[in-house]
Amino acid sequence: MPMTTWCCPRAKDLSLRIWSEGGVVFDDANAQLHELTPIAGEVLNQLLTGGSLTAHEILFNVLGEAPSAEEAVQMKQLLLHFKAMDIIECICLDSPATITTQQN
């Protein structure tokens, strides 16, 4: 089974501000401002600063412990939401020598 990682290739276009009660991300490329929950802000921060990470790695970094099954499902939904917003992209690693962008 291929390993899926997430990254933010447009990091230079994004400005993230996080507070304890939430955050915002401004997309300079299309002048859009998006409000974020505290967790969504931390997840996006991981992708902006951490390179290419799996959903499990992101959750572990944010929570400081292994995620529950429910948290893993919520993470997948959040990542897909960020992808639909064209903020991040999904990378499917078939093998160490082959990297392709996943289409779905």
mmCIF file with all atom_site columns, C-alpha atoms in Angstrom, residues 1-102:
data_model
loop_
_atom_site.group_PDB
_atom_site.id
_atom_site.type_symbol
_atom_site.label_atom_id
_atom_site.label_alt_id
_atom_site.label_comp_id
_atom_site.label_asym_id
_atom_site.label_entity_id
_atom_site.label_seq_id
_atom_site.pdbx_PDB_ins_code
_atom_site.Cartn_x
_atom_site.Cartn_y
_atom_site.Cartn_z
_atom_site.occupancy
_atom_site.B_iso_or_equiv
_atom_site.pdbx_formal_charge
_atom_site.auth_seq_id
_atom_site.auth_comp_id
_atom_site.auth_asym_id
_atom_site.auth_atom_id
_atom_site.pdbx_PDB_model_num
ATOM 1   C CA . MET A 1 1   ? 0.000   0.000  0.000  1.00 0.00 ? 1   MET A CA 1
ATOM 2   C CA . PRO A 1 2   ? 1.440   3.400  -0.949 1.00 0.00 ? 2   PRO A CA 1
ATOM 3   C CA . MET A 1 3   ? 2.258   5.898  1.766  1.00 0.00 ? 3   MET A CA 1
ATOM 4   C CA . THR A 1 4   ? 0.380   9.194  1.569  1.00 0.00 ? 4   THR A CA 1
ATOM 5   C CA . THR A 1 5   ? 1.963   12.413 2.752  1.00 0.00 ? 5   THR A CA 1
ATOM 6   C CA . TRP A 1 6   ? 0.737   15.984 2.765  1.00 0.00 ? 6   TRP A CA 1
ATOM 7   C CA . CYS A 1 7   ? 2.677   19.152 2.006  1.00 0.00 ? 7   CYS A CA 1
ATOM 8   C CA . CYS A 1 8   ? 2.163   22.838 1.371  1.00 0.00 ? 8   CYS A CA 1
ATOM 9   C CA . PRO A 1 9   ? 3.986   23.763 -1.861 1.00 0.00 ? 9   PRO A CA 1
ATOM 10  C CA . ARG A 1 10  ? 2.436   27.251 -1.807 1.00 0.00 ? 10  ARG A CA 1
ATOM 11  C CA . ALA A 1 11  ? 3.723   28.096 1.683  1.00 0.00 ? 11  ALA A CA 1
ATOM 12  C CA . LYS A 1 12  ? 5.208   31.376 0.422  1.00 0.00 ? 12  LYS A CA 1
ATOM 13  C CA . ASP A 1 13  ? 1.696   32.535 -0.580 1.00 0.00 ? 13  ASP A CA 1
ATOM 14  C CA . LEU A 1 14  ? 0.216   31.906 2.878  1.00 0.00 ? 14  LEU A CA 1
ATOM 15  C CA . SER A 1 15  ? 0.336   33.941 6.082  1.00 0.00 ? 15  SER A CA 1
ATOM 16  C CA . LEU A 1 16  ? -0.807  32.104 9.193  1.00 0.00 ? 16  LEU A CA 1
ATOM 17  C CA . ARG A 1 17  ? -1.729  33.686 12.525 1.00 0.00 ? 17  ARG A CA 1
ATOM 18  C CA . ILE A 1 18  ? -2.775  31.471 15.435 1.00 0.00 ? 18  ILE A CA 1
ATOM 19  C CA . TRP A 1 19  ? -4.191  32.356 18.833 1.00 0.00 ? 19  TRP A CA 1
ATOM 20  C CA . SER A 1 20  ? -5.465  30.128 21.628 1.00 0.00 ? 20  SER A CA 1
ATOM 21  C CA . GLU A 1 21  ? -9.055  30.558 20.408 1.00 0.00 ? 21  GLU A CA 1
ATOM 22  C CA . GLY A 1 22  ? -8.318  29.965 16.702 1.00 0.00 ? 22  GLY A CA 1
ATOM 23  C CA . GLY A 1 23  ? -6.503  31.519 13.825 1.00 0.00 ? 23  GLY A CA 1
ATOM 24  C CA . VAL A 1 24  ? -6.588  32.797 10.278 1.00 0.00 ? 24  VAL A CA 1
ATOM 25  C CA . VAL A 1 25  ? -4.702  32.065 7.099  1.00 0.00 ? 25  VAL A CA 1
ATOM 26  C CA . PHE A 1 26  ? -4.404  34.670 4.353  1.00 0.00 ? 26  PHE A CA 1
ATOM 27  C CA . ASP A 1 27  ? -3.775  33.405 0.831  1.00 0.00 ? 27  ASP A CA 1
ATOM 28  C CA . ASP A 1 28  ? -1.852  36.148 -0.971 1.00 0.00 ? 28  ASP A CA 1
ATOM 29  C CA . ALA A 1 29  ? -2.300  34.467 -4.376 1.00 0.00 ? 29  ALA A CA 1
ATOM 30  C CA . ASN A 1 30  ? -6.076  34.936 -4.358 1.00 0.00 ? 30  ASN A CA 1
ATOM 31  C CA . ALA A 1 31  ? -6.535  37.478 -1.529 1.00 0.00 ? 31  ALA A CA 1
ATOM 32  C CA . GLN A 1 32  ? -8.688  35.108 0.530  1.00 0.00 ? 32  GLN A CA 1
ATOM 33  C CA . LEU A 1 33  ? -8.801  35.025 4.311  1.00 0.00 ? 33  LEU A CA 1
ATOM 34  C CA . HIS A 1 34  ? -9.925  31.825 6.059  1.00 0.00 ? 34  HIS A CA 1
ATOM 35  C CA . GLU A 1 35  ? -10.835 31.469 9.727  1.00 0.00 ? 35  GLU A CA 1
ATOM 36  C CA . LEU A 1 36  ? -9.388  28.383 11.434 1.00 0.00 ? 36  LEU A CA 1
ATOM 37  C CA . THR A 1 37  ? -10.151 26.433 14.583 1.00 0.00 ? 37  THR A CA 1
ATOM 38  C CA . PRO A 1 38  ? -7.244  26.075 17.033 1.00 0.00 ? 38  PRO A CA 1
ATOM 39  C CA . ILE A 1 39  ? -6.522  22.521 15.822 1.00 0.00 ? 39  ILE A CA 1
ATOM 40  C CA . ALA A 1 40  ? -6.787  23.493 12.140 1.00 0.00 ? 40  ALA A CA 1
ATOM 41  C CA . GLY A 1 41  ? -4.309  26.308 12.762 1.00 0.00 ? 41  GLY A CA 1
ATOM 42  C CA . GLU A 1 42  ? -1.846  23.934 14.424 1.00 0.00 ? 42  GLU A CA 1
ATOM 43  C CA . VAL A 1 43  ? -2.246  21.387 11.617 1.00 0.00 ? 43  VAL A CA 1
ATOM 44  C CA . LEU A 1 44  ? -1.604  24.009 8.953  1.00 0.00 ? 44  LEU A CA 1
ATOM 45  C CA . ASN A 1 45  ? 1.381   25.299 10.913 1.00 0.00 ? 45  ASN A CA 1
ATOM 46  C CA . GLN A 1 46  ? 2.836   21.764 10.889 1.00 0.00 ? 46  GLN A CA 1
ATOM 47  C CA . LEU A 1 47  ? 2.478   21.639 7.106  1.00 0.00 ? 47  LEU A CA 1
ATOM 48  C CA . LEU A 1 48  ? 3.929   25.103 6.589  1.00 0.00 ? 48  LEU A CA 1
ATOM 49  C CA . THR A 1 49  ? 7.000   24.347 8.712  1.00 0.00 ? 49  THR A CA 1
ATOM 50  C CA . GLY A 1 50  ? 7.367   20.569 8.612  1.00 0.00 ? 50  GLY A CA 1
ATOM 51  C CA . GLY A 1 51  ? 7.717   19.698 4.959  1.00 0.00 ? 51  GLY A CA 1
ATOM 52  C CA . SER A 1 52  ? 5.933   16.566 3.793  1.00 0.00 ? 52  SER A CA 1
ATOM 53  C CA . LEU A 1 53  ? 4.183   14.684 6.612  1.00 0.00 ? 53  LEU A CA 1
ATOM 54  C CA . THR A 1 54  ? 1.727   11.823 6.982  1.00 0.00 ? 54  THR A CA 1
ATOM 55  C CA . ALA A 1 55  ? -1.615  12.513 8.675  1.00 0.00 ? 55  ALA A CA 1
ATOM 56  C CA . HIS A 1 56  ? -0.447  10.399 11.627 1.00 0.00 ? 56  HIS A CA 1
ATOM 57  C CA . GLU A 1 57  ? 2.776   12.443 11.977 1.00 0.00 ? 57  GLU A CA 1
ATOM 58  C CA . ILE A 1 58  ? 0.828   15.703 11.897 1.00 0.00 ? 58  ILE A CA 1
ATOM 59  C CA . LEU A 1 59  ? -1.621  14.523 14.541 1.00 0.00 ? 59  LEU A CA 1
ATOM 60  C CA . PHE A 1 60  ? 1.139   13.143 16.755 1.00 0.00 ? 60  PHE A CA 1
ATOM 61  C CA . ASN A 1 61  ? 3.021   16.475 16.517 1.00 0.00 ? 61  ASN A CA 1
ATOM 62  C CA . VAL A 1 62  ? -0.122  18.467 17.382 1.00 0.00 ? 62  VAL A CA 1
ATOM 63  C CA . LEU A 1 63  ? -1.468  16.185 20.126 1.00 0.00 ? 63  LEU A CA 1
ATOM 64  C CA . GLY A 1 64  ? 1.813   14.920 21.561 1.00 0.00 ? 64  GLY A CA 1
ATOM 65  C CA . GLU A 1 65  ? 0.459   11.359 21.569 1.00 0.00 ? 65  GLU A CA 1
ATOM 66  C CA . ALA A 1 66  ? -0.896  8.734  19.207 1.00 0.00 ? 66  ALA A CA 1
ATOM 67  C CA . PRO A 1 67  ? -4.278  9.798  17.779 1.00 0.00 ? 67  PRO A CA 1
ATOM 68  C CA . SER A 1 68  ? -7.509  7.914  18.379 1.00 0.00 ? 68  SER A CA 1
ATOM 69  C CA . ALA A 1 69  ? -9.440  6.437  15.443 1.00 0.00 ? 69  ALA A CA 1
ATOM 70  C CA . GLU A 1 70  ? -11.939 9.315  15.641 1.00 0.00 ? 70  GLU A CA 1
ATOM 71  C CA . GLU A 1 71  ? -9.146  11.906 15.609 1.00 0.00 ? 71  GLU A CA 1
ATOM 72  C CA . ALA A 1 72  ? -7.626  10.193 12.557 1.00 0.00 ? 72  ALA A CA 1
ATOM 73  C CA . VAL A 1 73  ? -10.957 10.424 10.698 1.00 0.00 ? 73  VAL A CA 1
ATOM 74  C CA . GLN A 1 74  ? -11.318 14.105 11.633 1.00 0.00 ? 74  GLN A CA 1
ATOM 75  C CA . MET A 1 75  ? -7.735  14.731 10.457 1.00 0.00 ? 75  MET A CA 1
ATOM 76  C CA . LYS A 1 76  ? -8.465  13.174 7.074  1.00 0.00 ? 76  LYS A CA 1
ATOM 77  C CA . GLN A 1 77  ? -11.538 15.400 6.697  1.00 0.00 ? 77  GLN A CA 1
ATOM 78  C CA . LEU A 1 78  ? -9.515  18.495 7.645  1.00 0.00 ? 78  LEU A CA 1
ATOM 79  C CA . LEU A 1 79  ? -6.722  17.636 5.216  1.00 0.00 ? 79  LEU A CA 1
ATOM 80  C CA . LEU A 1 80  ? -9.224  17.074 2.410  1.00 0.00 ? 80  LEU A CA 1
ATOM 81  C CA . HIS A 1 81  ? -10.832 20.431 3.256  1.00 0.00 ? 81  HIS A CA 1
ATOM 82  C CA . PHE A 1 82  ? -7.432  22.175 3.040  1.00 0.00 ? 82  PHE A CA 1
ATOM 83  C CA . LYS A 1 83  ? -6.792  20.369 -0.260 1.00 0.00 ? 83  LYS A CA 1
ATOM 84  C CA . ALA A 1 84  ? -10.144 21.571 -1.653 1.00 0.00 ? 84  ALA A CA 1
ATOM 85  C CA . MET A 1 85  ? -9.118  25.104 -0.656 1.00 0.00 ? 85  MET A CA 1
ATOM 86  C CA . ASP A 1 86  ? -5.909  24.579 -2.710 1.00 0.00 ? 86  ASP A CA 1
ATOM 87  C CA . ILE A 1 87  ? -3.774  25.207 0.375  1.00 0.00 ? 87  ILE A CA 1
ATOM 88  C CA . ILE A 1 88  ? -2.091  21.788 0.555  1.00 0.00 ? 88  ILE A CA 1
ATOM 89  C CA . GLU A 1 89  ? -1.562  18.820 -1.698 1.00 0.00 ? 89  GLU A CA 1
ATOM 90  C CA . CYS A 1 90  ? -1.469  15.075 -1.247 1.00 0.00 ? 90  CYS A CA 1
ATOM 91  C CA . ILE A 1 91  ? 1.571   13.093 -2.353 1.00 0.00 ? 91  ILE A CA 1
ATOM 92  C CA . CYS A 1 92  ? 1.420   9.353  -2.903 1.00 0.00 ? 92  CYS A CA 1
ATOM 93  C CA . LEU A 1 93  ? 4.791   7.658  -2.398 1.00 0.00 ? 93  LEU A CA 1
ATOM 94  C CA . ASP A 1 94  ? 4.662   4.396  -4.368 1.00 0.00 ? 94  ASP A CA 1
ATOM 95  C CA . SER A 1 95  ? 8.313   3.645  -3.715 1.00 0.00 ? 95  SER A CA 1
ATOM 96  C CA . PRO A 1 96  ? 11.355  5.661  -2.642 1.00 0.00 ? 96  PRO A CA 1
ATOM 97  C CA . ALA A 1 97  ? 12.170  6.411  -6.287 1.00 0.00 ? 97  ALA A CA 1
ATOM 98  C CA . THR A 1 98  ? 8.625   7.217  -7.504 1.00 0.00 ? 98  THR A CA 1
ATOM 99  C CA . ILE A 1 99  ? 6.608   10.204 -6.396 1.00 0.00 ? 99  ILE A CA 1
ATOM 100 C CA . THR A 1 100 ? 3.270   11.053 -8.004 1.00 0.00 ? 100 THR A CA 1
ATOM 101 C CA . THR A 1 101 ? 0.489   13.428 -7.099 1.00 0.00 ? 101 THR A CA 1
ATOM 102 C CA . GLN A 1 102 ? -2.624  11.570 -6.029 1.00 0.00 ? 102 GLN A CA 1
#
